[in-house]
Amino acid sequence: MNRHAYSDQEIGGVYRAIRERRDVRHFKPGPLEAGQLERFIGAAHNGPSVGLMQPWRFIRILNPTLRGAIHRHVNDERILTAQALGQRADEFMQLKVEGILSCAEVLVVGLMDQRENFVFGRRTMPEMDLASAACALQNFWLAARAEGIGVGWVSMFDPRQLRQLCAMPEGSQPIAVLCVGQVDEFYTAPMLELERWDKRRPVAEVMYVDSWGADT
């Protein structure tokens, strides 16, 4: 037995959170419990980061006027996205893509400015700042799911406009609008799969051996 392993029950909980995590768009009224948001951000801040640069920054949106402005901007981008989809535009417009006005908390997550000063692990792949922040957001998502709280990652926005709305410094880059809140239930599968937009591919299609496309 591996002495570093968790108990079977703890292992099961980890895999259950991974399996049942969902990108949530439907929320019910009600605030988070005291301390929950702080725990989720703490989980995110424990995420791995290349060169320990910790590029993530969280802006909690409390001003209702600002929340409304973010919602209007996301909706404008939703319409532009539909136009870019061509034949699937009408199908796309039937999808619910955000819950900004109905969730308990809205967070804008961004990459910090002056990231060019961090070279460790980024000399040939500067995009590792984004990869690091994505790991942090996955931690946030899993912690929230474990506590029964829904999270939706909204990416339909113009980074320049969202940066301006949130008074972010030049050189920073918003990467997510997070909707966080109570839910009546979690989707039984990813929403886009339930809506038949696409489906999850089998592992065999995404895993190769030694060279791209080689079967396992």
Coordinates of C-alpha atoms in Angstrom, one line a residue:
M1 CA 0.0 0.0 0.0
N2 CA 1.2 3.5 -0.9
R3 CA 1.7 5.3 2.5
H4 CA 1.2 8.7 0.7
A5 CA -2.2 7.8 -0.6
Y6 CA -5.4 9.2 1.0
S7 CA -8.1 6.9 2.4
D8 CA -10.4 5.2 0.0
Q9 CA -13.2 7.6 1.1
E10 CA -11.0 10.7 0.5
I11 CA -9.9 9.4 -2.8
G12 CA -13.5 8.8 -3.8
G13 CA -14.4 12.4 -2.9
V14 CA -11.6 13.8 -5.0
Y15 CA -12.7 11.8 -8.1
R16 CA -16.3 12.5 -7.4
A17 CA -15.7 16.3 -7.4
I18 CA -13.8 16.0 -10.7
R19 CA -16.5 13.8 -12.3
E20 CA -19.4 16.0 -11.1
R21 CA -17.9 19.4 -11.7
R22 CA -20.1 21.4 -14.1
D23 CA -20.0 24.8 -15.8
V24 CA -23.2 26.2 -14.2
R25 CA -25.5 28.7 -15.9
H26 CA -28.6 28.3 -13.7
F27 CA -28.6 29.7 -10.2
K28 CA -31.2 30.1 -7.4
P29 CA -31.4 33.1 -5.1
G30 CA -29.5 33.2 -1.9
P31 CA -26.0 34.3 -0.7
L32 CA -23.1 32.0 -0.1
E33 CA -22.4 30.9 3.5
A34 CA -19.9 33.0 5.5
G35 CA -16.4 32.0 4.6
Q36 CA -17.2 30.0 1.4
L37 CA -15.9 32.5 -1.1
E38 CA -12.7 33.0 0.9
R39 CA -12.2 29.2 0.9
F40 CA -12.7 28.9 -2.8
I41 CA -10.2 31.7 -3.5
G42 CA -7.8 30.1 -1.1
A43 CA -8.1 26.9 -3.0
A44 CA -7.4 28.7 -6.2
H45 CA -4.4 30.5 -4.6
N46 CA -3.0 27.1 -3.7
G47 CA -2.8 26.2 -7.4
P48 CA 0.4 25.4 -9.2
S49 CA 2.1 28.2 -11.1
V50 CA 5.1 28.2 -13.4
G51 CA 8.1 29.8 -11.6
L52 CA 5.7 30.4 -8.6
M53 CA 4.6 33.6 -10.4
Q54 CA 1.0 33.4 -9.1
P55 CA -0.3 35.4 -12.0
W56 CA -4.0 35.3 -11.0
R57 CA -5.9 38.3 -9.6
F58 CA -9.6 38.2 -8.4
I59 CA -11.9 41.2 -8.5
R60 CA -15.1 40.7 -6.5
I61 CA -17.9 42.7 -8.1
L62 CA -20.1 44.2 -5.5
N63 CA -21.4 47.3 -7.3
P64 CA -24.7 46.4 -8.9
T65 CA -24.2 49.0 -11.6
L66 CA -20.9 47.4 -12.6
R67 CA -22.4 44.0 -12.5
G68 CA -25.1 45.2 -14.9
A69 CA -22.5 46.8 -17.2
I70 CA -20.6 43.5 -17.3
H71 CA -23.8 41.6 -18.1
R72 CA -24.7 44.0 -21.0
H73 CA -21.2 43.7 -22.4
V74 CA -21.3 39.9 -22.3
N75 CA -24.7 39.9 -24.0
D76 CA -23.3 42.1 -26.8
E77 CA -20.5 39.6 -27.3
R78 CA -23.0 36.8 -27.2
I79 CA -24.8 38.4 -30.2
L80 CA -21.5 38.9 -32.1
T81 CA -20.5 35.2 -31.4
A82 CA -23.8 34.1 -32.8
Q83 CA -23.2 36.1 -36.0
A84 CA -19.8 34.5 -36.3
L85 CA -21.2 31.0 -36.0
G86 CA -23.2 31.2 -39.2
Q87 CA -25.5 28.2 -39.6
R88 CA -25.5 27.4 -35.9
A89 CA -26.4 31.0 -34.9
D90 CA -30.0 30.3 -34.1
E91 CA -29.1 27.1 -32.2
F92 CA -26.5 29.0 -30.2
M93 CA -28.9 31.8 -29.3
Q94 CA -31.1 29.2 -27.6
L95 CA -28.4 28.3 -25.1
K96 CA -28.0 30.0 -21.7
V97 CA -24.4 31.1 -21.6
E98 CA -24.2 33.0 -18.3
G99 CA -25.9 33.7 -15.0
I100 CA -24.4 37.1 -14.1
L101 CA -27.6 38.6 -12.9
S102 CA -28.9 35.6 -10.9
C103 CA -25.8 34.3 -9.1
A104 CA -24.7 35.2 -5.6
E105 CA -21.2 36.4 -6.5
V106 CA -19.5 37.7 -9.6
L107 CA -15.7 37.6 -9.9
V108 CA -13.6 39.0 -12.7
V109 CA -10.4 37.0 -12.9
G110 CA -7.3 38.4 -14.6
L111 CA -3.7 37.9 -15.3
M112 CA -1.5 40.5 -13.5
D113 CA 0.4 43.2 -15.4
Q114 CA 4.2 43.1 -15.8
R115 CA 4.2 39.3 -16.5
E116 CA 7.1 39.8 -18.9
N117 CA 9.3 40.1 -15.8
F118 CA 8.8 36.4 -15.1
V119 CA 11.0 34.3 -17.3
F120 CA 11.3 31.1 -15.3
G121 CA 9.3 28.4 -17.2
R122 CA 8.1 31.0 -19.8
R123 CA 11.1 31.8 -22.0
T124 CA 9.8 29.7 -24.8
M125 CA 6.2 29.4 -23.7
P126 CA 4.9 32.7 -22.3
E127 CA 1.4 31.4 -22.3
M128 CA 2.2 29.4 -19.2
D129 CA 0.8 32.3 -17.2
L130 CA -2.6 31.5 -18.6
A131 CA -2.1 27.8 -18.0
S132 CA -1.2 28.5 -14.3
A133 CA -4.3 30.7 -13.9
A134 CA -6.5 27.9 -15.4
C135 CA -5.1 25.5 -12.8
A136 CA -6.1 27.9 -10.1
L137 CA -9.6 28.3 -11.5
Q138 CA -10.0 24.5 -11.6
N139 CA -9.1 24.4 -7.9
F140 CA -11.8 27.0 -7.3
W141 CA -14.3 25.0 -9.3
L142 CA -13.6 21.7 -7.5
A143 CA -13.7 23.3 -4.0
A144 CA -17.0 24.9 -4.8
R145 CA -18.4 21.7 -6.2
A146 CA -17.3 19.8 -3.1
E147 CA -19.4 22.3 -1.0
G148 CA -22.4 22.1 -3.3
I149 CA -21.9 25.5 -4.9
G150 CA -22.2 26.1 -8.6
V151 CA -19.6 28.0 -10.7
G152 CA -19.9 29.2 -14.3
W153 CA -16.9 30.4 -16.3
V154 CA -18.0 33.1 -18.8
S155 CA -15.5 33.9 -21.5
M156 CA -17.6 35.9 -23.9
F157 CA -16.1 39.4 -23.6
D158 CA -13.6 41.7 -25.1
P159 CA -10.6 41.7 -22.8
R160 CA -9.9 45.4 -23.5
Q161 CA -13.5 46.5 -22.7
L162 CA -13.7 44.4 -19.5
R163 CA -10.3 45.7 -18.4
Q164 CA -11.6 49.2 -18.8
L165 CA -14.9 48.4 -16.9
C166 CA -12.9 47.0 -14.0
A167 CA -10.2 49.7 -14.0
M168 CA -7.5 47.1 -14.5
P169 CA -3.9 48.2 -15.2
E170 CA -2.5 48.3 -18.7
G171 CA -0.8 44.9 -19.4
S172 CA -3.2 42.9 -17.3
Q173 CA -5.6 40.5 -19.0
P174 CA -9.0 39.5 -17.9
I175 CA -9.6 35.8 -18.6
A176 CA -12.8 34.9 -16.9
V177 CA -16.1 36.2 -15.4
L178 CA -17.0 33.7 -12.7
C179 CA -20.6 33.3 -11.7
V180 CA -20.8 31.7 -8.3
G181 CA -23.9 30.7 -6.3
Q182 CA -26.5 28.3 -5.0
V183 CA -28.2 25.8 -7.4
D184 CA -31.3 23.7 -7.3
E185 CA -29.4 20.9 -8.9
F186 CA -26.2 20.2 -10.9
Y187 CA -26.5 19.1 -14.5
T188 CA -26.3 15.3 -15.0
A189 CA -23.8 16.0 -17.8
P190 CA -22.1 19.1 -19.2
M191 CA -24.8 21.5 -20.3
L192 CA -23.6 21.6 -23.9
E193 CA -23.7 17.9 -24.1
L194 CA -27.3 17.8 -22.7
E195 CA -28.2 20.5 -25.3
R196 CA -26.5 18.3 -28.0
W197 CA -24.1 21.0 -29.0
D198 CA -21.2 18.5 -28.8
K199 CA -20.2 15.5 -26.8
R200 CA -17.3 14.3 -24.7
R201 CA -14.8 12.3 -26.7
P202 CA -13.6 8.9 -25.5
V203 CA -10.2 8.9 -23.9
A204 CA -8.9 6.6 -26.7
E205 CA -9.3 9.5 -29.1
V206 CA -7.1 11.9 -27.1
M207 CA -4.3 9.6 -25.9
Y208 CA -1.4 8.5 -28.1
V209 CA 1.8 6.6 -27.7
D210 CA 5.2 7.9 -28.8
S211 CA 3.9 9.9 -31.7
W212 CA 0.8 11.9 -32.6
G213 CA -2.1 9.7 -33.7
A214 CA -0.4 6.4 -32.7
D215 CA -2.9 4.1 -30.9
T216 CA -2.3 3.1 -27.3

